[in-house]
Amino acid sequence: MSGVIVTDIARADAGAVDALAAEGVATVHEAMGRVGLVGAGVRPIQNGTRVAGTAVTVLSWPGDNLMIHAAVEQCQAGDILVVTTTSPSPDGAFGELFATALTARGVRGLVTTTGVRDLLELRAMGFPVWSAAVNAQGTVKATGGSVNVPIVVGGAIVHPGDVIVADDDGVLCVPRQDAAAALAAARARVAKEAADRAAYQGGDLSLDRKGLRTLLADLGVSYLTQQEYDAR
């Protein structure tokens, strides 16, 4: 497998990236029209962490982490490393030494469809990871791949420089050119939810606030007393 390493990628605006982190995966996902999720197959190894960064992408051969070594050089402060393989591979391609090198470069975390290991050390370091597996099985360094090319990660296409938002709810990719629009939509959604929250705290029902009673009726859903239901 031959490959390429792209060295001069364009990255999303840093201010927009940081602001999207504050809004979180679920809010931005809904605000974007429910697109961009990596999916439930990639999960956090830690709890209570929310980050966003610009994607440095890696396409590797299964069971081989050579291209992760190559990718470290291409990472800079504010990035998130995003790794996948040409076919599924749960091997532990990433561990504490990689995290140490990435931390020194200001990288904010890892998203990978492979496995990771050294969880005790990764958690102690506070280096955030979202992975498809936890696996002590190691890898080789024998096959070429690519860095900073478009890749498919679960249900999302990730281009280098895109915004990756990750938290306890999962991982979301926001296309670089859509970052500002996604942020505006997310902030509007937060304002709307704040109004809803205040209404619910005051005792309002979502059925009424969202006009769902009419929808239930249109769908043929009826209200019955227990006696009426038992008599049917």
Short mmCIF file of C-alpha atoms in Angstrom, two decimals, residues 38 42 55-61 64-69 71 75 80-86 89 91 93-94 98 102 109-116 130-132 146-147 151-154 158 164:
data_model
loop_
_atom_site.label_atom_id
_atom_site.label_comp_id
_atom_site.label_asym_id
_atom_site.label_seq_id
_atom_site.Cartn_x
_atom_site.Cartn_y
_atom_site.Cartn_z
CA VAL A 38 -19.17 9.17 13.70
CA VAL A 42 -16.43 4.92 18.71
CA ALA A 55 -8.59 17.03 12.23
CA VAL A 56 -5.27 15.56 11.24
CA THR A 57 -6.31 12.36 9.48
CA VAL A 58 -4.56 9.00 9.22
CA LEU A 59 -5.33 6.08 6.93
CA SER A 60 -3.40 2.98 8.01
CA TRP A 61 -3.12 -0.68 7.15
CA ASP A 64 0.03 -1.36 11.56
CA ASN A 65 0.67 1.99 13.25
CA LEU A 66 3.48 3.30 11.05
CA MET A 67 1.37 6.16 9.74
CA ILE A 68 0.49 7.34 13.24
CA HIS A 69 4.22 7.84 13.78
CA ALA A 71 1.24 11.86 11.52
CA CYS A 75 0.16 17.78 14.21
CA ILE A 80 -7.22 16.17 17.11
CA LEU A 81 -5.70 13.07 15.54
CA VAL A 82 -8.28 10.99 13.64
CA VAL A 83 -7.24 7.45 12.67
CA THR A 84 -8.86 4.71 10.64
CA THR A 85 -7.71 1.62 8.74
CA THR A 86 -8.42 0.24 5.29
CA SER A 89 -8.77 -3.56 12.98
CA ASP A 91 -5.54 -3.94 17.52
CA ALA A 93 -2.38 0.84 17.68
CA PHE A 94 -2.13 3.75 20.15
CA PHE A 98 1.98 8.41 21.37
CA LEU A 102 1.01 14.48 20.96
CA GLY A 109 -7.10 14.16 21.72
CA LEU A 110 -7.48 11.07 19.55
CA VAL A 111 -10.42 9.62 17.64
CA THR A 112 -9.78 6.16 16.21
CA THR A 113 -11.64 3.22 14.73
CA THR A 114 -8.81 0.98 15.98
CA GLY A 115 -8.07 -0.18 19.50
CA VAL A 116 -6.06 1.64 22.13
CA TRP A 130 -12.44 8.01 21.65
CA SER A 131 -11.86 4.53 20.23
CA ALA A 132 -13.65 1.52 18.77
CA SER A 146 -1.59 8.24 4.16
CA VAL A 147 -1.79 11.31 6.37
CA ILE A 151 -11.18 9.32 5.41
CA VAL A 152 -14.39 7.61 6.45
CA VAL A 153 -14.78 7.25 10.21
CA GLY A 154 -17.90 5.31 11.11
CA VAL A 158 -13.59 13.54 7.71
CA ILE A 164 -13.95 17.40 15.43
#
